[in-house]
mmCIF file of C-alpha atoms in Angstrom:
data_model
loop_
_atom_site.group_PDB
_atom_site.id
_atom_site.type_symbol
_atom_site.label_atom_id
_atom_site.label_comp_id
_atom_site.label_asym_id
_atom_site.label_seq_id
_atom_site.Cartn_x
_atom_site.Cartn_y
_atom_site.Cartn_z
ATOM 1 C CA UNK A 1 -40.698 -99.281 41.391
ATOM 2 C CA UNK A 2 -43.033 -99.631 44.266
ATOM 3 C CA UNK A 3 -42.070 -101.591 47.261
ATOM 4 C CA UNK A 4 -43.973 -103.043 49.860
ATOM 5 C CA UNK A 5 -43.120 -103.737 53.532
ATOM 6 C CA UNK A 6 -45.315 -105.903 55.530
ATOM 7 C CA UNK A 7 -44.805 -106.553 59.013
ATOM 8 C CA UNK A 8 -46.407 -108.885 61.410
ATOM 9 C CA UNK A 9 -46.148 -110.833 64.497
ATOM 10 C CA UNK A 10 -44.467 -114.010 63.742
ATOM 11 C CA UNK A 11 -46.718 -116.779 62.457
ATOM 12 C CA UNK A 12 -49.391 -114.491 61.242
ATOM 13 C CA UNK A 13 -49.327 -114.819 57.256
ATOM 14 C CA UNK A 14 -48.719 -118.860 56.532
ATOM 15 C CA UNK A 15 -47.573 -118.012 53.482
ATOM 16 C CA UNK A 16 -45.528 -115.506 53.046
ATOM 17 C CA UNK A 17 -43.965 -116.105 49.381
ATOM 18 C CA UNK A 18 -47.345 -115.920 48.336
ATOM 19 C CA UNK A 19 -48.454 -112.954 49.936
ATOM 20 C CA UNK A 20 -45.469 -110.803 48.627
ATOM 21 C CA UNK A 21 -46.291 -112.294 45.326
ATOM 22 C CA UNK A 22 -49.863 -111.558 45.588
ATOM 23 C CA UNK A 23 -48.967 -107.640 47.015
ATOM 24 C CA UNK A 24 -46.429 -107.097 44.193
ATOM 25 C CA UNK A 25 -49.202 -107.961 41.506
ATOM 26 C CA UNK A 26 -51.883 -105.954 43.236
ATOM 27 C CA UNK A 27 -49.772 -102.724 42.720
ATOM 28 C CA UNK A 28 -48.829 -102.920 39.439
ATOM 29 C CA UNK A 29 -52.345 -103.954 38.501
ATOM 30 C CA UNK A 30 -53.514 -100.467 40.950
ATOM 31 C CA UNK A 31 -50.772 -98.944 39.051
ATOM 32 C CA UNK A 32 -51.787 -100.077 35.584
ATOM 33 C CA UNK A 33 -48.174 -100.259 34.286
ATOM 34 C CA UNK A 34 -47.289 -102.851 31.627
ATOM 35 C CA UNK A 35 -46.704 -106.072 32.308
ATOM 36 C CA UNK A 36 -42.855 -106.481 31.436
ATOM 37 C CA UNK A 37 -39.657 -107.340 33.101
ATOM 38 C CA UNK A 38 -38.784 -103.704 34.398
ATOM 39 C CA UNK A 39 -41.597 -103.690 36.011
ATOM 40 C CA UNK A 40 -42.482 -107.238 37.390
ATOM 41 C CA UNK A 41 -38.522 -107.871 38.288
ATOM 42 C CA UNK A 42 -38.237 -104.595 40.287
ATOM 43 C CA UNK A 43 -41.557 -104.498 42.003
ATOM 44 C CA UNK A 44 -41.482 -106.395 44.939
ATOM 45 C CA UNK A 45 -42.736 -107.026 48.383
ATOM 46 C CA UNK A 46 -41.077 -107.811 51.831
ATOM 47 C CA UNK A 47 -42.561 -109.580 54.721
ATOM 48 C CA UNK A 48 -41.257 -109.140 58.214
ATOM 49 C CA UNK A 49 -41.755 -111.212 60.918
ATOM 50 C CA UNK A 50 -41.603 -109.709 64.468
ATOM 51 C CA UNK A 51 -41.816 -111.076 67.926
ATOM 52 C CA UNK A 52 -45.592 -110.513 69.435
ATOM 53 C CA UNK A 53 -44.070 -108.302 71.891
ATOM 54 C CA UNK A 54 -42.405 -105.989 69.276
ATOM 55 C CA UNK A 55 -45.075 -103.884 68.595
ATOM 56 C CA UNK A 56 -48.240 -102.444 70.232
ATOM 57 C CA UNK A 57 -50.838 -100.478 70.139
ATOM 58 C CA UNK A 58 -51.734 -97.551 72.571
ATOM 59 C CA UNK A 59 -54.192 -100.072 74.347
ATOM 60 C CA UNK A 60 -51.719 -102.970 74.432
ATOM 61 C CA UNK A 61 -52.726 -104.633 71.337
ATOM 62 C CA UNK A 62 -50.464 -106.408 69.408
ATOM 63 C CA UNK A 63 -53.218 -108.377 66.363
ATOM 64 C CA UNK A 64 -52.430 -105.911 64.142
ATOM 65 C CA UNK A 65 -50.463 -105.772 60.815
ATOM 66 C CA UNK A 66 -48.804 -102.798 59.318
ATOM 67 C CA UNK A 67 -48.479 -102.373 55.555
ATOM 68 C CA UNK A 68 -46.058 -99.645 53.811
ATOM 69 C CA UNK A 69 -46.437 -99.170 49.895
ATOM 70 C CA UNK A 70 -44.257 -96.900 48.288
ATOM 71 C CA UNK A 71 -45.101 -95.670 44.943
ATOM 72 C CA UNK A 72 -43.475 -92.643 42.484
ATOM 73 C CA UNK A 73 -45.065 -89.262 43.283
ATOM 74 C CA UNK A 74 -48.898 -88.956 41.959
ATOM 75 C CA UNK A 75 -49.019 -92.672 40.544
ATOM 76 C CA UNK A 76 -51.068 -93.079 42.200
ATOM 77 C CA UNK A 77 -55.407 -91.116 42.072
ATOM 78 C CA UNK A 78 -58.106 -91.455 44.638
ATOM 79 C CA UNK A 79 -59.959 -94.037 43.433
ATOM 80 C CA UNK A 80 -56.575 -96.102 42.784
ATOM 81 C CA UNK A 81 -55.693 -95.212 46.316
ATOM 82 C CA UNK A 82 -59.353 -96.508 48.046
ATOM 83 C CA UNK A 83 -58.818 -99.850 46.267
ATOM 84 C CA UNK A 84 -55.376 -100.477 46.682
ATOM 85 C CA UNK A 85 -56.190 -100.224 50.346
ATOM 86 C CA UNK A 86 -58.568 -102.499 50.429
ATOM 87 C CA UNK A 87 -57.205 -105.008 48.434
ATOM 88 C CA UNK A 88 -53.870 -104.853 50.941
ATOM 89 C CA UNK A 89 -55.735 -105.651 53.917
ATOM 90 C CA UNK A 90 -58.344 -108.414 52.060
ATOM 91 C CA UNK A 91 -54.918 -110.064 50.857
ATOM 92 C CA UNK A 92 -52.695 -109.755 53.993
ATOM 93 C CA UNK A 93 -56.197 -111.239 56.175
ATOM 94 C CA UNK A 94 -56.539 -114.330 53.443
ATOM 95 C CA UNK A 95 -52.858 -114.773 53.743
ATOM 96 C CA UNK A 96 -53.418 -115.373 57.941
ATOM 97 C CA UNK A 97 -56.281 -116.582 57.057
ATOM 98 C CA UNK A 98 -58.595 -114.464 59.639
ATOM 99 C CA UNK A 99 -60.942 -112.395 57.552
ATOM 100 C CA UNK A 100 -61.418 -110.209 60.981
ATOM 101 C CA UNK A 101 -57.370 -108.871 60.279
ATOM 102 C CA UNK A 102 -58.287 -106.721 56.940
ATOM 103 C CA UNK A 103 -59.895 -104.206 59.887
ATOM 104 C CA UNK A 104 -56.699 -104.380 61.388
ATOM 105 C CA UNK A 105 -54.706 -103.736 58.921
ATOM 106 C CA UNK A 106 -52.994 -100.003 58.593
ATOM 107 C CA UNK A 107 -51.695 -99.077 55.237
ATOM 108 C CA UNK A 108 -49.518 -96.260 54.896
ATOM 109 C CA UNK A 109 -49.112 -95.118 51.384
ATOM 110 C CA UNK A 110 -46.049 -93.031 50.724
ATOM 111 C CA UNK A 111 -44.402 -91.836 47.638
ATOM 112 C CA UNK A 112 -40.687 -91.557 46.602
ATOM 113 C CA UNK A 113 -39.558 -87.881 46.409
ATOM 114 C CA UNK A 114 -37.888 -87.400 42.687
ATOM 115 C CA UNK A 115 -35.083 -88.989 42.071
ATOM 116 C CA UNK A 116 -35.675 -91.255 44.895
ATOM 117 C CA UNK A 117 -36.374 -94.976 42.970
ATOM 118 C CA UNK A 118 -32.686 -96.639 42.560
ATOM 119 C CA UNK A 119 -32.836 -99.525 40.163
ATOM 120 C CA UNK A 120 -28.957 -100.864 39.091
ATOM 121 C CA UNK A 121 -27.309 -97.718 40.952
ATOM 122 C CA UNK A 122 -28.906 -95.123 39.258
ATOM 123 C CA UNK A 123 -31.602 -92.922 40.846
ATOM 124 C CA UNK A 124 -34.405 -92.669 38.749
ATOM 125 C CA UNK A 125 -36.352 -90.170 38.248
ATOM 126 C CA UNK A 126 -40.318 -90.247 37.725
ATOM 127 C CA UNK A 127 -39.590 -88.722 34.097
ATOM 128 C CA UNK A 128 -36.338 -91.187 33.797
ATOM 129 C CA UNK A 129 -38.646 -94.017 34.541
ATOM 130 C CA UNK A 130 -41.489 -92.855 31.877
ATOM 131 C CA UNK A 131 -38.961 -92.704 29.285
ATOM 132 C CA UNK A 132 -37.201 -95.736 30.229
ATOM 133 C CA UNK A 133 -40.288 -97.767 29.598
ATOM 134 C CA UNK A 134 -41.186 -96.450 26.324
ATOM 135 C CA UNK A 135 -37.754 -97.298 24.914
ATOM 136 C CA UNK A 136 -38.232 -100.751 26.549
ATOM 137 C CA UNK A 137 -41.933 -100.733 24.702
ATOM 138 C CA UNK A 138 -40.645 -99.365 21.647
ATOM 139 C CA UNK A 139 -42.282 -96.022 21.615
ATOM 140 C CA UNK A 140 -39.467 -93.102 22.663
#
């Protein structure tokens, strides 16, 4: 399931609840996976707070945010990828509520090697996963 690690200078994102929600429903929608429990319970979002002088950039800057999203190998296309992106950074800069922070947001998208998504202590394959849902959707 994908996960999503946010991580910001503290006081950045007011709401942060709201954001993970938001981030959690914006990949499953990228994702276009159904709507049910195996999916909404297991895909989830994190948002860390760090101290402003935790982090910085090359030139000393510390406004930015840094977004990880990791997804199962290839679930993600091109075009899936481009607005994913953007939708990341338009969400994280409404959640601070600084429309200039979406061009300082970096998303790194990264993708679980095989075997690598663990849900209840077993380690899921991509095919496991596939499977999984069409039993759960009636159509194994």
């Amino acid at each position: 399931m994908p996960m999503i690690d946010v991580y910001a200078a503290k006081g950045t994102i007011k709401d942060r609840k709201a954001l993970a929600q938001d981030l959690a429903q914006a990949i499953m929608r990228w994702e276009k996976v159904p709507v049910i429990p195996f999916f909404s319970d297991n895909t989830a979002a994190f948002v860390h707070e760090l101290d402003a002088d935790a982090f910085s950039t090359a030139g000393g800057g510390n406004d930015h945010v840094r977004v990880t999203v990791t997804t199962n190998a290839g679930a993600l296309d091109r075009e899936q990828q481009l607005g994913l992106v953007r939708e990341v950074s338009e969400l994280v800069a409404a959640a601070a509520g600084d429309p200039s922070l979406a061009e300082r947001t970096w998303v790194a998208l990264t993708e679980a090697v095989p075997g690598g998504w663990g849900i209840g202590g077993h380690a899921y394959t991509n095919e496991e996963i596939v499977q999984h849902v069409r039993e759960l959707l009636g159509k194994a």
